[in-house]
Backbone as ProteinMPNN parsed JSONL, in Angstrom:
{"seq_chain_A": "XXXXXXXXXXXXXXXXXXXXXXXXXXXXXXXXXXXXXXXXXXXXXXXXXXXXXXXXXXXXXXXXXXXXXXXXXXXXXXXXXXXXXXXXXXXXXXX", "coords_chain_A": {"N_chain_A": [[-38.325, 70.154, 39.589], [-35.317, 68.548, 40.238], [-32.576, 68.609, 38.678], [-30.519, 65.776, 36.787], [-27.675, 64.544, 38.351], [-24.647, 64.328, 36.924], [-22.582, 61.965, 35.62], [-19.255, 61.042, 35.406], [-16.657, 60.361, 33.34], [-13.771, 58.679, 34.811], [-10.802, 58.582, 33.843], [-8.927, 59.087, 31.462], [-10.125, 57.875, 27.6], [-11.317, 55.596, 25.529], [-14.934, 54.701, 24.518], [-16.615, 51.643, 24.431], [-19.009, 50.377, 25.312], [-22.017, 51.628, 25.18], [-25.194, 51.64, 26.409], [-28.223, 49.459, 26.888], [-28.038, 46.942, 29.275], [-28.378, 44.251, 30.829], [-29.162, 43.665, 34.052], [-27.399, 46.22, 35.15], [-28.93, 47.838, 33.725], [-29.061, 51.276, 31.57], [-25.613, 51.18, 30.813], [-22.654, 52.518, 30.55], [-19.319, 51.596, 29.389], [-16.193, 52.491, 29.618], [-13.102, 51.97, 28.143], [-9.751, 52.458, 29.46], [-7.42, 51.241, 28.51], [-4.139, 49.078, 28.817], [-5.106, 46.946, 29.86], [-7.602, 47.76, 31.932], [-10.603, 49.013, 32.364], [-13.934, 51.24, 33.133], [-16.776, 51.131, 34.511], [-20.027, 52.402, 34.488], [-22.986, 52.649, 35.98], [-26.704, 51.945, 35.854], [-27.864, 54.593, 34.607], [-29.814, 57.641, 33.439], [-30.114, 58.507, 31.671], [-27.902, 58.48, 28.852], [-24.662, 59.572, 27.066], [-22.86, 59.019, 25.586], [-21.189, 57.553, 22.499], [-20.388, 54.386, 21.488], [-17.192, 54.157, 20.156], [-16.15, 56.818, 20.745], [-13.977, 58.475, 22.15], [-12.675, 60.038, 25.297], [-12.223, 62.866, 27.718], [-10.666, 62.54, 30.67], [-13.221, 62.551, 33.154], [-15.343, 64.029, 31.599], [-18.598, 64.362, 30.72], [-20.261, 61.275, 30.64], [-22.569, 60.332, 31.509], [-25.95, 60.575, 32.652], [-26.703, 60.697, 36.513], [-29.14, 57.893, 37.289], [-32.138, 55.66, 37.162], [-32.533, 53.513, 36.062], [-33.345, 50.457, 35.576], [-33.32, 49.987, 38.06], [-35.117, 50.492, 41.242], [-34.846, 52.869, 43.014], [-33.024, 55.94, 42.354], [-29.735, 56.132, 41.316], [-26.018, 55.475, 40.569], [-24.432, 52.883, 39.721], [-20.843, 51.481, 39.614], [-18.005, 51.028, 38.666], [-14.509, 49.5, 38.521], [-12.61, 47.404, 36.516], [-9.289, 45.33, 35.842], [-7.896, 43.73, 33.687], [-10.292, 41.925, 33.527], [-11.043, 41.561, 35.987], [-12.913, 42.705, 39.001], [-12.039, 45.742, 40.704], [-10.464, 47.46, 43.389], [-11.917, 51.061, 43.324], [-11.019, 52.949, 44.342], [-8.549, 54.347, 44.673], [-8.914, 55.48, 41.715], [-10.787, 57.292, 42.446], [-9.354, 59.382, 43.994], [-8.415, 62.504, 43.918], [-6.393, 64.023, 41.166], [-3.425, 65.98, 41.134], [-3.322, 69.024, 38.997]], "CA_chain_A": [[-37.573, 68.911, 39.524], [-33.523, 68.685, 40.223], [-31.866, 67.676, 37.337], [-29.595, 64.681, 37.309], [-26.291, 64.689, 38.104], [-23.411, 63.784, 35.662], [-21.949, 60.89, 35.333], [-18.019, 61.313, 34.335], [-15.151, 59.192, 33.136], [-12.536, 58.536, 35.825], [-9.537, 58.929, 33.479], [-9.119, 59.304, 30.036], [-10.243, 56.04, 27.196], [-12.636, 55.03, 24.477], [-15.936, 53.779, 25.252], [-16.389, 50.419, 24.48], [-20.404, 50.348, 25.144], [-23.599, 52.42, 25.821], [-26.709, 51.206, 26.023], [-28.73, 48.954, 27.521], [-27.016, 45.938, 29.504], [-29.288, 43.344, 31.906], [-28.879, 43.961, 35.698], [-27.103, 47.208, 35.011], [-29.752, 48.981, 32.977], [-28.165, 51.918, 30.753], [-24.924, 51.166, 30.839], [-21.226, 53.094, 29.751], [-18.186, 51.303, 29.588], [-14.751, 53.255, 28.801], [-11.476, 51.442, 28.687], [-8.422, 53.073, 29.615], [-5.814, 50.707, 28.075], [-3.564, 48.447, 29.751], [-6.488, 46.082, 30.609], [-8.708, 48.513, 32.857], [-11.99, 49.565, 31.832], [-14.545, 51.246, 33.689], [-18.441, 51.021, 33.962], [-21.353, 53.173, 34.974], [-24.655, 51.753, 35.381], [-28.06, 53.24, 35.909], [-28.014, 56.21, 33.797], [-31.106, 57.77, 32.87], [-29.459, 59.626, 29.785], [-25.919, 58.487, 28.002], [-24.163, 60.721, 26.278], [-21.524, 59.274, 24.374], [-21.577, 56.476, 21.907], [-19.317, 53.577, 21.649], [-15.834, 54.57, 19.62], [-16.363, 57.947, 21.202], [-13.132, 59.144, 22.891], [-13.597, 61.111, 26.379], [-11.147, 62.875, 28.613], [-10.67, 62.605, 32.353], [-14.101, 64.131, 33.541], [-16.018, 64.229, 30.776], [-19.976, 63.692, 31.376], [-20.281, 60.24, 29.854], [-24.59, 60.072, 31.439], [-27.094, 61.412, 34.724], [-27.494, 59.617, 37.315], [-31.155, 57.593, 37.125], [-32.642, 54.851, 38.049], [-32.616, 52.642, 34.312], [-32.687, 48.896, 35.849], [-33.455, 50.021, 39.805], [-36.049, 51.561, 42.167], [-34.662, 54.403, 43.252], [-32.038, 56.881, 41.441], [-28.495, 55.642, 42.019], [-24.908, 55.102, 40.145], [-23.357, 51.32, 39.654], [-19.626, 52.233, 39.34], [-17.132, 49.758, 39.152], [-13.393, 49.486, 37.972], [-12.279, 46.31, 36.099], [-8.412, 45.013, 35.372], [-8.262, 42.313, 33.648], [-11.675, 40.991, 34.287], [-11.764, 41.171, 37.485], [-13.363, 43.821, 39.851], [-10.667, 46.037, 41.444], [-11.194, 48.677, 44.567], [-12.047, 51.753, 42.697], [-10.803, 54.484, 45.481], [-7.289, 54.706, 43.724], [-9.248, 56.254, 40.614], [-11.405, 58.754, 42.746], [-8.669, 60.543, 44.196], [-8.317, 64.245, 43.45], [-5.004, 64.264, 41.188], [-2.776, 67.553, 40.804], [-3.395, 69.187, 37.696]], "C_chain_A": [[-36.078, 69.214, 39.444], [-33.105, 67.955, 38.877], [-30.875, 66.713, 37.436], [-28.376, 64.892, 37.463], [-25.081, 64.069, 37.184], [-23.181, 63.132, 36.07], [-20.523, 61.048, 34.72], [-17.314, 60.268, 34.561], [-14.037, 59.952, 34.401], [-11.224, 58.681, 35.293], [-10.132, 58.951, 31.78], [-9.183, 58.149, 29.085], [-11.253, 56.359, 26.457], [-13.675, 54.515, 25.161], [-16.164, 53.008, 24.348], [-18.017, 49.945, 24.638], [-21.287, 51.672, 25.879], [-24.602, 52.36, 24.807], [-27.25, 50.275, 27.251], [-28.016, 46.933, 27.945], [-27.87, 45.169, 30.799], [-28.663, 43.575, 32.956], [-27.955, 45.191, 36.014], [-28.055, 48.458, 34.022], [-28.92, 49.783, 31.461], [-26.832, 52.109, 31.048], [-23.446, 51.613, 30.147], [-20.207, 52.651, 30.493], [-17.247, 51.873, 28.708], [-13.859, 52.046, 29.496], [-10.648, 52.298, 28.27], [-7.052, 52.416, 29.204], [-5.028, 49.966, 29.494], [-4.368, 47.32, 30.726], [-7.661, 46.559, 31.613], [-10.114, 49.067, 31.815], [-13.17, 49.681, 33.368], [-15.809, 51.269, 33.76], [-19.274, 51.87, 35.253], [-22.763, 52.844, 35.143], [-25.583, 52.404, 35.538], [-28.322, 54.639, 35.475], [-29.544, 56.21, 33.427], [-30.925, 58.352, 31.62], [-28.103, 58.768, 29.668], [-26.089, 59.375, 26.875], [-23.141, 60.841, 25.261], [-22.402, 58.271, 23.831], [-20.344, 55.243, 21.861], [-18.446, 54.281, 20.131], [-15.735, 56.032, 20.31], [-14.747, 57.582, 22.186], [-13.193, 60.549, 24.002], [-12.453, 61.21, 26.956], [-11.644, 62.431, 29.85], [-11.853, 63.489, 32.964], [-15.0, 64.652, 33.087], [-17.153, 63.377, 31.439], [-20.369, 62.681, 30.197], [-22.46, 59.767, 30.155], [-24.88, 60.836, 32.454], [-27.016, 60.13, 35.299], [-28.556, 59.492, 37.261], [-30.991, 56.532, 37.629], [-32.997, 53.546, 36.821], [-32.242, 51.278, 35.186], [-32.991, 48.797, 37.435], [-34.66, 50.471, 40.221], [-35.923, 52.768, 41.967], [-33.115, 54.414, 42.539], [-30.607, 56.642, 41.945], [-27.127, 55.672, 40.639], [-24.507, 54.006, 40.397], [-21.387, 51.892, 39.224], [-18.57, 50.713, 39.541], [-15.548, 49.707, 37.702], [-12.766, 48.095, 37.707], [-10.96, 45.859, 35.804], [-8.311, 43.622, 35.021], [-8.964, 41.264, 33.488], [-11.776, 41.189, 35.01], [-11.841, 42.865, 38.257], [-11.695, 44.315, 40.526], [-11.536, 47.495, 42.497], [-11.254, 50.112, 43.981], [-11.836, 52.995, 43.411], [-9.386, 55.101, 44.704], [-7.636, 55.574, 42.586], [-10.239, 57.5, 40.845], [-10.833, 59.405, 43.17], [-8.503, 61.185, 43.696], [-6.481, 63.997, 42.833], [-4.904, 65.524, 40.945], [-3.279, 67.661, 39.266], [-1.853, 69.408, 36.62]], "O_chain_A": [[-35.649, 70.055, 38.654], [-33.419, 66.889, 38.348], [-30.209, 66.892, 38.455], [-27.859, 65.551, 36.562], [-25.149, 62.847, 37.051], [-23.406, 63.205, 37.278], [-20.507, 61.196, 33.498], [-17.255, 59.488, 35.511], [-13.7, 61.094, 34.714], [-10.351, 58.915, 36.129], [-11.222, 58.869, 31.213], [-8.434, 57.23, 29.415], [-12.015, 57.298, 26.687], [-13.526, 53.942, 26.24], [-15.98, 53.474, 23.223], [-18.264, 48.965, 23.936], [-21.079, 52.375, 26.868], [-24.877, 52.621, 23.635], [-26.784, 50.345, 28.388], [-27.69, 46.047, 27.155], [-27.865, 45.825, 31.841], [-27.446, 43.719, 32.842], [-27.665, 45.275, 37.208], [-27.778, 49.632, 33.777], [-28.364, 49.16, 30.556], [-26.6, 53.195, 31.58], [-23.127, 50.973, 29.145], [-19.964, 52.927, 31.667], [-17.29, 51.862, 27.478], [-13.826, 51.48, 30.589], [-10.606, 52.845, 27.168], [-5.924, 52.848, 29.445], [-5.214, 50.173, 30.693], [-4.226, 47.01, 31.909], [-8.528, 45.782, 32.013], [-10.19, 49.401, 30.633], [-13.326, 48.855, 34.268], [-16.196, 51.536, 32.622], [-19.124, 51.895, 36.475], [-23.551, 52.843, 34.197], [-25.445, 53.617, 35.38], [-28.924, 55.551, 36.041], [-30.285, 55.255, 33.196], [-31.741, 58.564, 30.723], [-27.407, 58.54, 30.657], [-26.996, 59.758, 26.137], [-22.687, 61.728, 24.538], [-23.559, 57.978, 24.133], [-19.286, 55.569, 22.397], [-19.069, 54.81, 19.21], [-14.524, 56.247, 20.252], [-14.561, 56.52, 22.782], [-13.583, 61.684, 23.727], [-11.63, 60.295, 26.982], [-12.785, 62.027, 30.075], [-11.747, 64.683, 33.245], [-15.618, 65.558, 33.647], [-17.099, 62.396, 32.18], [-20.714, 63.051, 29.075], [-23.276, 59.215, 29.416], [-24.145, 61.635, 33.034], [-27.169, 58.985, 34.874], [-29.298, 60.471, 37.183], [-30.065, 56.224, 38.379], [-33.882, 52.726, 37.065], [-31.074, 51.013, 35.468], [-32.927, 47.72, 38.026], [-35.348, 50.927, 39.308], [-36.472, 53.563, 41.205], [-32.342, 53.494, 42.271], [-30.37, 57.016, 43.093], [-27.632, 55.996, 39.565], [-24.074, 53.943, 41.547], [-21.131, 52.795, 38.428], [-18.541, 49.769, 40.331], [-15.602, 49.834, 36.479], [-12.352, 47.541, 38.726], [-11.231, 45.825, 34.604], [-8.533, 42.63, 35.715], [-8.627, 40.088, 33.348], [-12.972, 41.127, 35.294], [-11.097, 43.834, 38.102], [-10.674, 43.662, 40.741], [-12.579, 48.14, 42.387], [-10.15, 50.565, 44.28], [-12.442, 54.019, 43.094], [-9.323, 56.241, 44.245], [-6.814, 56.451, 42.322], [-10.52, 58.387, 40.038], [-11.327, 60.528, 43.074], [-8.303, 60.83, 42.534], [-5.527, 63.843, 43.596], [-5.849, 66.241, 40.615], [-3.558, 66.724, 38.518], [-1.966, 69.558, 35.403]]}, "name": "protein", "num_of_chains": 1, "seq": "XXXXXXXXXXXXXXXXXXXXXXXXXXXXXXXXXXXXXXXXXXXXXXXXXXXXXXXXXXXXXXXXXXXXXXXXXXXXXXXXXXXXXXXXXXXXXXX"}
């Protein structure tokens, strides 16, 4: 059996929940301050806990399948409330 792949925070932030969350399954939300927060859904493992502080990168769950069929990642970047295009936060920055 392959083992799951990580799940990491997109920048650095508190998490804010993990656990179980309707139509997202096992769910980890970090906020990053300044009104952004981001969320992970379908984990088959989490790994932090809420107040938990995580850098940039850190494995916050696995990918699974908690809430779906088949084995997948929900990913989604929030400002504000509202959904935002989440490509800006997967780019590769310099170190």
């Amino acid at each position: 059996m392959v083992a799951a792949a990580p799940v990491r925070a997109v920048a650095p932030g508190r998490v804010v929940h993990a656990g179980w969350f309707k139509g997202y399954g096992n769910l980890v939300a970090v906020e990053h301050g300044k009104g952004y927060i981001s969320l992970y859904g379908h984990n088959s493992e989490i790994l932090v806990k809420p107040g938990d502080h995580v850098p940039a990168g850190e494995a916050v769950g696995s990918v699974g399948s908690s809430g779906i069929e088949e084995s997948g990642l929900y990913f989604e970047v929030r400002s504000h409330g509202k959904a935002e295009d989440p490509a800006e936060w997967l780019k590769k920055r310099d170190a």
